[in-house]
PDB file of C-alpha atoms in Angstrom:
ATOM      1  CA  ASP T   1     102.960 103.902  73.627  1.00 69.00           C
ATOM      2  CA  THR T   2     105.514 101.087  73.888  1.00 82.00           C
ATOM      3  CA  LEU T   3     103.341  99.093  76.313  1.00 86.00           C
ATOM      4  CA  TYR T   4     100.322  98.884  74.030  1.00 89.00           C
ATOM      5  CA  PRO T   5     101.691  96.292  71.538  1.00 91.00           C
ATOM      6  CA  ILE T   6     102.703  94.036  74.450  1.00 91.00           C
ATOM      7  CA  TRP T   7      99.252  94.443  75.984  1.00 91.00           C
ATOM      8  CA  ILE T   8      97.693  93.468  72.638  1.00 92.00           C
ATOM      9  CA  VAL T   9      99.546  90.130  72.744  1.00 91.00           C
ATOM     10  CA  ILE T  10      98.372  89.441  76.324  1.00 89.00           C
ATOM     11  CA  ARG T  11      94.815  90.419  75.373  1.00 89.00           C
ATOM     12  CA  GLN T  12      94.788  88.042  72.425  1.00 89.00           C
ATOM     13  CA  ILE T  13      95.997  85.152  74.580  1.00 89.00           C
ATOM     14  CA  VAL T  14      93.367  85.850  77.251  1.00 86.00           C
ATOM     15  CA  SER T  15      90.695  86.237  74.562  1.00 86.00           C
ATOM     16  CA  LEU T  16      91.423  82.679  73.415  1.00 88.00           C
ATOM     17  CA  PHE T  17      90.629  81.412  76.914  1.00 83.00           C
ATOM     18  CA  ILE T  18      87.398  83.426  76.852  1.00 82.00           C
ATOM     19  CA  VAL T  19      86.419  81.782  73.554  1.00 85.00           C
ATOM     20  CA  PHE T  20      87.131  78.308  74.967  1.00 84.00           C
ATOM     21  CA  ALA T  21      85.174  79.182  78.122  1.00 81.00           C
ATOM     22  CA  GLY T  22      82.240  80.301  75.970  1.00 82.00           C
ATOM     23  CA  LEU T  23      82.369  77.085  73.939  1.00 84.00           C
ATOM     24  CA  TYR T  24      82.482  75.006  77.132  1.00 82.00           C
ATOM     25  CA  LEU T  25      79.464  76.830  78.580  1.00 80.00           C
ATOM     26  CA  GLY T  26      77.621  76.391  75.256  1.00 82.00           C
ATOM     27  CA  LEU T  27      78.299  72.654  75.436  1.00 83.00           C
ATOM     28  CA  MET T  28      76.987  72.566  79.001  1.00 79.00           C
ATOM     29  CA  TYR T  29      73.806  74.281  77.813  1.00 79.00           C
ATOM     30  CA  ILE T  30      73.374  71.825  74.968  1.00 81.00           C
ATOM     31  CA  ILE T  31      73.718  68.755  77.192  1.00 81.00           C
ATOM     32  CA  GLY T  32      71.233  70.189  79.645  1.00 77.00           C
ATOM     33  CA  LYS T  33      73.450  71.573  82.429  1.00 74.00           C
ATOM     34  CA  ASP T  34      71.735  74.949  82.413  1.00 71.00           C
ATOM     35  CA  GLU T  35      72.811  75.838  85.948  1.00 74.00           C
ATOM     36  CA  LYS T  36      76.474  76.192  84.935  1.00 71.00           C
ATOM     37  CA  PHE T  37      75.535  78.176  81.850  1.00 72.00           C
ATOM     38  CA  GLU T  38      73.344  80.600  83.786  1.00 76.00           C
ATOM     39  CA  LYS T  39      75.905  80.917  86.567  1.00 76.00           C
ATOM     40  CA  TYR T  40      79.015  81.663  84.510  1.00 76.00           C
ATOM     41  CA  ILE T  41      77.878  83.219  81.213  1.00 81.00           C
ATOM     42  CA  PRO T  42      77.254  86.717  82.714  1.00 82.00           C
ATOM     43  CA  TRP T  43      80.769  86.691  84.216  1.00 79.00           C
ATOM     44  CA  VAL T  44      82.301  85.550  80.926  1.00 82.00           C
ATOM     45  CA  VAL T  45      80.616  88.443  79.105  1.00 84.00           C
ATOM     46  CA  ILE T  46      81.683  90.975  81.758  1.00 84.00           C
ATOM     47  CA  PHE T  47      85.232  89.626  81.754  1.00 83.00           C
ATOM     48  CA  ALA T  48      85.366  89.772  77.944  1.00 85.00           C
ATOM     49  CA  LEU T  49      84.372  93.446  78.062  1.00 86.00           C
ATOM     50  CA  PHE T  50      86.934  94.181  80.754  1.00 86.00           C
ATOM     51  CA  VAL T  51      89.716  92.452  78.813  1.00 88.00           C
ATOM     52  CA  ASN T  52      89.127  94.688  75.802  1.00 88.00           C
ATOM     53  CA  PHE T  53      88.992  97.870  77.871  1.00 90.00           C
ATOM     54  CA  SER T  54      91.534  96.908  80.551  1.00 90.00           C
ATOM     55  CA  TYR T  55      94.384  98.954  79.069  1.00 92.00           C
ATOM     56  CA  PRO T  56      92.619 102.351  79.010  1.00 92.00           C
ATOM     57  CA  LEU T  57      91.028 101.614  82.395  1.00 91.00           C
ATOM     58  CA  ALA T  58      94.410 100.795  83.969  1.00 92.00           C
ATOM     59  CA  ARG T  59      96.093 103.810  82.365  1.00 92.00           C
ATOM     60  CA  THR T  60      93.270 106.105  83.509  1.00 94.00           C
ATOM     61  CA  ALA T  61      93.548 104.844  87.098  1.00 94.00           C
ATOM     62  CA  ILE T  62      97.326 105.396  87.064  1.00 94.00           C
ATOM     63  CA  ASP T  63      96.940 108.876  85.547  1.00 94.00           C
ATOM     64  CA  VAL T  64      94.386 109.854  88.199  1.00 95.00           C
ATOM     65  CA  SER T  65      96.750 108.659  90.947  1.00 94.00           C
ATOM     66  CA  ASN T  66      99.659 110.599  89.440  1.00 93.00           C
ATOM     67  CA  VAL T  67      97.618 113.784  88.946  1.00 93.00           C
ATOM     68  CA  ILE T  68      96.456 113.685  92.568  1.00 94.00           C
ATOM     69  CA  SER T  69     100.054 113.134  93.702  1.00 91.00           C
ATOM     70  CA  LEU T  70     101.378 116.033  91.614  1.00 88.00           C
ATOM     71  CA  ASN T  71      98.669 118.381  92.873  1.00 89.00           C
ATOM     72  CA  ILE T  72      99.482 117.534  96.489  1.00 89.00           C
ATOM     73  CA  TYR T  73     103.183 118.077  95.724  1.00 85.00           C
ATOM     74  CA  ALA T  74     102.463 121.415  94.040  1.00 84.00           C
ATOM     75  CA  SER T  75     100.362 122.587  96.986  1.00 84.00           C
ATOM     76  CA  ALA T  76     103.235 121.722  99.343  1.00 79.00           C
ATOM     77  CA  VAL T  77     106.175 123.255  97.461  1.00 80.00           C
ATOM     78  CA  GLY T  78     104.586 125.645  94.937  1.00 73.00           C
ATOM     79  CA  ASN T  79     103.087 125.349  91.454  1.00 67.00           C
ATOM     80  CA  ASP T  80     106.334 126.353  89.736  1.00 66.00           C
ATOM     81  CA  ALA T  81     107.896 123.067  90.948  1.00 62.00           C
ATOM     82  CA  LEU T  82     105.941 121.246  88.202  1.00 62.00           C
ATOM     83  CA  THR T  83     107.116 123.520  85.390  1.00 63.00           C
ATOM     84  CA  GLY T  84     110.835 122.909  85.917  1.00 59.00           C
ATOM     85  CA  THR T  85     111.503 126.644  86.058  1.00 56.00           C
ATOM     86  CA  GLY T  86     111.132 127.171  89.786  1.00 53.00           C
ATOM     87  CA  LYS T  87     113.617 126.591  92.567  1.00 62.00           C
ATOM     88  CA  ASN T  88     110.996 125.344  95.012  1.00 67.00           C
ATOM     89  CA  THR T  89     111.496 121.592  94.929  1.00 69.00           C
ATOM     90  CA  ALA T  90     111.149 119.396  98.007  1.00 69.00           C
ATOM     91  CA  GLY T  91     114.915 118.826  98.124  1.00 66.00           C
ATOM     92  CA  ALA T  92     115.681 122.524  97.748  1.00 66.00           C
ATOM     93  CA  LEU T  93     113.192 123.461 100.470  1.00 67.00           C
ATOM     94  CA  ILE T  94     114.678 120.935 102.879  1.00 66.00           C
ATOM     95  CA  MET T  95     118.234 122.102 102.149  1.00 62.00           C
ATOM     96  CA  ASN T  96     117.350 125.784 102.527  1.00 63.00           C
ATOM     97  CA  ARG T  97     115.259 125.431 105.661  1.00 61.00           C
ATOM     98  CA  LEU T  98     117.824 123.238 107.361  1.00 58.00           C
ATOM     99  CA  GLY T  99     120.639 125.490 106.175  1.00 54.00           C
ATOM    100  CA  LEU T 100     122.681 122.653 104.691  1.00 55.00           C
ATOM    101  CA  LYS T 101     124.281 124.983 102.141  1.00 52.00           C
ATOM    102  CA  ASP T 102     125.495 127.252 104.917  1.00 52.00           C
ATOM    103  CA  LEU T 103     126.655 124.406 107.157  1.00 50.00           C
ATOM    104  CA  VAL T 104     130.201 124.216 105.819  1.00 45.00           C
ATOM    105  CA  PHE T 105     130.511 127.991 105.677  1.00 48.00           C
ATOM    106  CA  SER T 106     129.391 128.406 109.257  1.00 49.00           C
ATOM    107  CA  ALA T 107     131.780 125.657 110.376  1.00 46.00           C
ATOM    108  CA  THR T 108     134.866 127.130 108.664  1.00 45.00           C
ATOM    109  CA  LYS T 109     134.357 130.899 108.908  1.00 48.00           C
ATOM    110  CA  GLU T 110     133.426 133.236 111.694  1.00 45.00           C
ATOM    111  CA  THR T 111     130.439 135.415 111.083  1.00 46.00           C
ATOM    112  CA  THR T 112     128.506 137.939 113.101  1.00 44.00           C
ATOM    113  CA  THR T 113     125.330 137.364 111.129  1.00 47.00           C
ATOM    114  CA  ILE T 114     122.544 135.752 113.109  1.00 45.00           C
ATOM    115  CA  SER T 115     121.596 132.452 111.444  1.00 48.00           C
ATOM    116  CA  THR T 116     117.952 131.699 110.805  1.00 49.00           C
ATOM    117  CA  ASN T 117     118.447 128.084 109.751  1.00 51.00           C
ATOM    118  CA  MET T 118     117.939 125.124 112.031  1.00 51.00           C
ATOM    119  CA  VAL T 119     121.266 123.412 111.361  1.00 51.00           C
ATOM    120  CA  THR T 120     123.485 126.506 111.212  1.00 51.00           C
ATOM    121  CA  SER T 121     121.964 127.879 114.415  1.00 53.00           C
ATOM    122  CA  ILE T 122     123.305 124.900 116.383  1.00 52.00           C
ATOM    123  CA  SER T 123     125.614 126.073 119.151  1.00 52.00           C
ATOM    124  CA  SER T 124     126.605 122.847 120.902  1.00 55.00           C
ATOM    125  CA  VAL T 125     128.640 119.754 120.056  1.00 59.00           C
ATOM    126  CA  PRO T 126     125.798 117.314 120.924  1.00 61.00           C
ATOM    127  CA  GLY T 127     123.453 119.377 118.768  1.00 56.00           C
ATOM    128  CA  ALA T 128     125.938 119.273 115.901  1.00 63.00           C
ATOM    129  CA  LEU T 129     126.185 115.480 116.200  1.00 69.00           C
ATOM    130  CA  MET T 130     122.405 115.271 116.093  1.00 64.00           C
ATOM    131  CA  ALA T 131     122.426 117.445 112.960  1.00 66.00           C
ATOM    132  CA  VAL T 132     124.903 115.095 111.281  1.00 73.00           C
ATOM    133  CA  LEU T 133     122.706 112.139 112.292  1.00 74.00           C
ATOM    134  CA  PHE T 134     119.694 113.897 110.842  1.00 72.00           C
ATOM    135  CA  VAL T 135     121.405 114.595 107.503  1.00 74.00           C
ATOM    136  CA  VAL T 136     122.602 110.966 107.201  1.00 82.00           C
ATOM    137  CA  TYR T 137     119.200 109.548 108.150  1.00 81.00           C
ATOM    138  CA  ALA T 138     117.397 111.960 105.811  1.00 79.00           C
ATOM    139  CA  ALA T 139     119.616 110.760 102.951  1.00 82.00           C
ATOM    140  CA  TYR T 140     118.795 107.150 103.872  1.00 87.00           C
ATOM    141  CA  ILE T 141     115.049 107.895 103.996  1.00 85.00           C
ATOM    142  CA  PHE T 142     114.979 109.536 100.591  1.00 83.00           C
ATOM    143  CA  PHE T 143     117.097 106.731  99.127  1.00 90.00           C
ATOM    144  CA  MET T 144     114.548 104.208 100.398  1.00 90.00           C
ATOM    145  CA  VAL T 145     111.650 106.306  99.091  1.00 87.00           C
ATOM    146  CA  THR T 146     113.346 106.532  95.692  1.00 88.00           C
ATOM    147  CA  ALA T 147     113.613 102.715  95.662  1.00 92.00           C
ATOM    148  CA  LEU T 148     109.901 102.500  96.539  1.00 91.00           C
ATOM    149  CA  ILE T 149     108.920 104.848  93.715  1.00 90.00           C
ATOM    150  CA  ILE T 150     111.055 102.919  91.213  1.00 92.00           C
ATOM    151  CA  MET T 151     109.501  99.604  92.290  1.00 93.00           C
ATOM    152  CA  ARG T 152     106.046 101.204  92.109  1.00 93.00           C
ATOM    153  CA  THR T 153     106.723 102.237  88.520  1.00 93.00           C
ATOM    154  CA  VAL T 154     107.969  98.764  87.595  1.00 93.00           C
ATOM    155  CA  ALA T 155     104.938  97.121  89.245  1.00 93.00           C
ATOM    156  CA  LEU T 156     102.459  99.435  87.499  1.00 93.00           C
ATOM    157  CA  VAL T 157     104.128  98.858  84.118  1.00 93.00           C
ATOM    158  CA  PHE T 158     103.851  95.087  84.592  1.00 93.00           C
ATOM    159  CA  LEU T 159     100.257  95.289  85.843  1.00 92.00           C
ATOM    160  CA  THR T 160      99.243  97.572  82.976  1.00 92.00           C
ATOM    161  CA  ILE T 161     100.531  94.987  80.507  1.00 91.00           C
ATOM    162  CA  ALA T 162      98.910  92.162  82.496  1.00 88.00           C
ATOM    163  CA  SER T 163      95.674  94.093  83.140  1.00 88.00           C
ATOM    164  CA  PRO T 164      93.554  91.612  81.099  1.00 87.00           C
ATOM    165  CA  ILE T 165      94.098  88.964  83.787  1.00 85.00           C
ATOM    166  CA  LEU T 166      93.285  91.129  86.823  1.00 84.00           C
ATOM    167  CA  PHE T 167      89.741  89.708  86.936  1.00 78.00           C
ATOM    168  CA  VAL T 168      90.482  86.290  85.464  1.00 74.00           C
ATOM    169  CA  ASP T 169      89.004  84.637  88.570  1.00 69.00           C
ATOM    170  CA  SER T 170      85.536  85.543  87.285  1.00 65.00           C
ATOM    171  CA  VAL T 171      86.065  82.932  84.532  1.00 65.00           C
ATOM    172  CA  ILE T 172      88.658  80.604  86.111  1.00 70.00           C
ATOM    173  CA  PRO T 173      87.868  80.363  89.857  1.00 69.00           C
ATOM    174  CA  LYS T 174      91.010  78.319  90.528  1.00 67.00           C
ATOM    175  CA  LEU T 175      93.087  81.415  89.701  1.00 67.00           C
ATOM    176  CA  GLY T 176      91.133  83.466  92.236  1.00 72.00           C
ATOM    177  CA  ASP T 177      93.958  83.836  94.777  1.00 79.00           C
ATOM    178  CA  LYS T 178      96.445  85.026  92.157  1.00 82.00           C
ATOM    179  CA  ALA T 179      93.982  87.474  90.646  1.00 82.00           C
ATOM    180  CA  VAL T 180      93.108  88.886  94.069  1.00 85.00           C
ATOM    181  CA  GLU T 181      96.799  89.298  94.862  1.00 88.00           C
ATOM    182  CA  LEU T 182      97.442  91.134  91.583  1.00 88.00           C
ATOM    183  CA  ARG T 183      94.474  93.453  92.155  1.00 89.00           C
ATOM    184  CA  LYS T 184      95.690  94.144  95.680  1.00 91.00           C
ATOM    185  CA  ILE T 185      99.163  95.067  94.412  1.00 93.00           C
ATOM    186  CA  PHE T 186      97.675  97.280  91.698  1.00 93.00           C
ATOM    187  CA  PHE T 187      95.493  99.297  94.080  1.00 93.00           C
ATOM    188  CA  GLU T 188      98.302  99.521  96.653  1.00 93.00           C
ATOM    189  CA  GLN T 189     100.624 101.074  94.071  1.00 94.00           C
ATOM    190  CA  LEU T 190      97.913 103.516  93.026  1.00 93.00           C
ATOM    191  CA  ALA T 191      97.715 104.669  96.643  1.00 94.00           C
ATOM    192  CA  VAL T 192     101.493 104.958  97.163  1.00 93.00           C
ATOM    193  CA  GLY T 193     101.891 108.203  95.197  1.00 91.00           C
ATOM    194  CA  PRO T 194      99.195 110.276  96.958  1.00 93.00           C
ATOM    195  CA  ILE T 195     100.049 108.847 100.395  1.00 93.00           C
ATOM    196  CA  PHE T 196     103.750 109.637  99.994  1.00 91.00           C
ATOM    197  CA  MET T 197     103.002 113.177  98.820  1.00 90.00           C
ATOM    198  CA  ILE T 198     100.680 113.751 101.780  1.00 92.00           C
ATOM    199  CA  MET T 199     103.381 112.548 104.177  1.00 89.00           C
ATOM    200  CA  LEU T 200     105.999 114.700 102.405  1.00 86.00           C
ATOM    201  CA  ALA T 201     103.736 117.757 102.671  1.00 86.00           C
ATOM    202  CA  LEU T 202     103.236 117.123 106.402  1.00 87.00           C
ATOM    203  CA  THR T 203     106.997 116.701 106.862  1.00 83.00           C
ATOM    204  CA  LEU T 204     107.659 120.027 105.114  1.00 81.00           C
ATOM    205  CA  LYS T 205     105.065 121.740 107.319  1.00 82.00           C
ATOM    206  CA  PHE T 206     106.728 120.341 110.437  1.00 80.00           C
ATOM    207  CA  LEU T 207     110.072 121.479 109.050  1.00 75.00           C
ATOM    208  CA  ASP T 208     108.659 125.001 108.784  1.00 74.00           C
ATOM    209  CA  VAL T 209     107.636 124.866 112.429  1.00 75.00           C
ATOM    210  CA  PHE T 210     110.935 123.528 113.734  1.00 68.00           C
ATOM    211  CA  SER T 211     113.144 125.697 111.512  1.00 63.00           C
ATOM    212  CA  GLY T 212     111.083 128.650 112.684  1.00 60.00           C
ATOM    213  CA  ALA T 213     111.786 127.666 116.267  1.00 56.00           C
ATOM    214  CA  ALA T 214     115.505 127.890 115.491  1.00 53.00           C
ATOM    215  CA  LYS T 215     115.132 131.624 114.920  1.00 52.00           C
ATOM    216  CA  THR T 216     114.300 132.147 118.579  1.00 52.00           C
ATOM    217  CA  THR T 217     117.347 133.205 120.567  1.00 49.00           C
ATOM    218  CA  ILE T 218     117.771 130.828 123.503  1.00 49.00           C
ATOM    219  CA  ALA T 219     120.956 130.646 125.520  1.00 49.00           C
ATOM    220  CA  GLY T 220     122.632 128.010 127.641  1.00 49.00           C
ATOM    221  CA  SER T 221     121.359 124.521 128.265  1.00 52.00           C
ATOM    222  CA  ASP T 222     117.883 125.479 127.061  1.00 55.00           C
ATOM    223  CA  ALA T 223     119.304 126.055 123.582  1.00 53.00           C
ATOM    224  CA  THR T 224     120.785 122.556 123.527  1.00 56.00           C
ATOM    225  CA  ILE T 225     117.444 121.066 124.573  1.00 65.00           C
ATOM    226  CA  VAL T 226     115.648 122.950 121.811  1.00 63.00           C
ATOM    227  CA  GLU T 227     118.221 121.786 119.256  1.00 61.00           C
ATOM    228  CA  PHE T 228     117.814 118.152 120.303  1.00 67.00           C
ATOM    229  CA  PHE T 229     114.024 118.437 120.278  1.00 72.00           C
ATOM    230  CA  ASN T 230     113.849 120.065 116.829  1.00 68.00           C
ATOM    231  CA  ILE T 231     116.140 117.536 115.169  1.00 70.00           C
ATOM    232  CA  ALA T 232     114.608 114.558 117.006  1.00 75.00           C
ATOM    233  CA  MET T 233     111.131 115.579 115.853  1.00 78.00           C
ATOM    234  CA  MET T 234     112.328 115.838 112.262  1.00 77.00           C
ATOM    235  CA  LEU T 235     113.898 112.366 112.512  1.00 79.00           C
ATOM    236  CA  ILE T 236     110.576 111.033 113.781  1.00 85.00           C
ATOM    237  CA  MET T 237     108.654 112.684 110.935  1.00 84.00           C
ATOM    238  CA  LEU T 238     111.006 111.238 108.312  1.00 83.00           C
ATOM    239  CA  HIS T 239     110.709 107.787 109.894  1.00 87.00           C
ATOM    240  CA  ILE T 240     106.905 108.008 109.903  1.00 90.00           C
ATOM    241  CA  MET T 241     106.926 109.149 106.265  1.00 88.00           C
ATOM    242  CA  LEU T 242     108.968 106.101 105.217  1.00 89.00           C
ATOM    243  CA  LYS T 243     106.994 103.674 107.387  1.00 91.00           C
ATOM    244  CA  VAL T 244     103.576 104.806 106.126  1.00 92.00           C
ATOM    245  CA  THR T 245     104.718 104.789 102.483  1.00 91.00           C
ATOM    246  CA  LYS T 246     106.288 101.340 102.888  1.00 91.00           C
ATOM    247  CA  GLU T 247     103.167  99.897 104.523  1.00 91.00           C
ATOM    248  CA  THR T 248     100.984 101.380 101.801  1.00 91.00           C
ATOM    249  CA  ALA T 249     103.186  99.776  99.121  1.00 91.00           C
ATOM    250  CA  GLY T 250     102.627  96.332 100.694  1.00 90.00           C
ATOM    251  CA  SER T 251     104.708  93.472  99.315  1.00 89.00           C
ATOM    252  CA  VAL T 252     106.303  95.761  96.701  1.00 90.00           C
ATOM    253  CA  GLY T 253     107.426  98.093  99.491  1.00 88.00           C
ATOM    254  CA  GLN T 254     108.943  95.179 101.412  1.00 88.00           C
ATOM    255  CA  MET T 255     110.809  94.057  98.304  1.00 87.00           C
ATOM    256  CA  ALA T 256     112.140  97.557  97.599  1.00 85.00           C
ATOM    257  CA  THR T 257     113.448  98.277 101.092  1.00 81.00           C
ATOM    258  CA  ASN T 258     114.770  94.872 102.173  1.00 77.00           C
TER     259      ASN T 258
END
């Protein structure tokens, strides 16, 4: 583990402060200021224990978050998506259900085959423009989500290394605001993975519903209305997915998407 040696250095530095804090409290006890000793010594002991176990605790929390995320993803797209041998990835499902692979073919060749995909079943110019808008916006959404996931990884790597100082306010109250902020960021990033996977699973379920609606043969202006409705609803779902994930990521999400 490449992070462990760096964490060791941080732990040693923090441990020095714990030793000095213990010596200071011992001096307070000797000169008769028992109230400070009794107030802070339990927190110093607890903090010292946390510092020494902060790395495995942080790694365990991250692993639990990732396992939950992967299980939600597997339940949405299929267990073979995690093995690398299956074709059921989120991107593949979206492409197949929208009919993006068949879009060029349907635009350049005549066919008598009835399309069962949402995009290739479009029969009007406004509907086609909406489909193009959807594809562009979907690409933008997933680009933003990718940026969020990358920033989440960077933040968790930093916080894993700096995990000994997550509860430093128990020993140094003046650092309370910074410690609270770091803990907030840490727990936000733990929640990002499962929340994003839940939103992705919901989006794929909605995609099933709306791509299924495209199989219904509707003629005339009603068909155009259905096309607009299906694509508009998918745009809304993608927007909600990004918004919820970004809000869950907090300040890291703002940094990644601005």
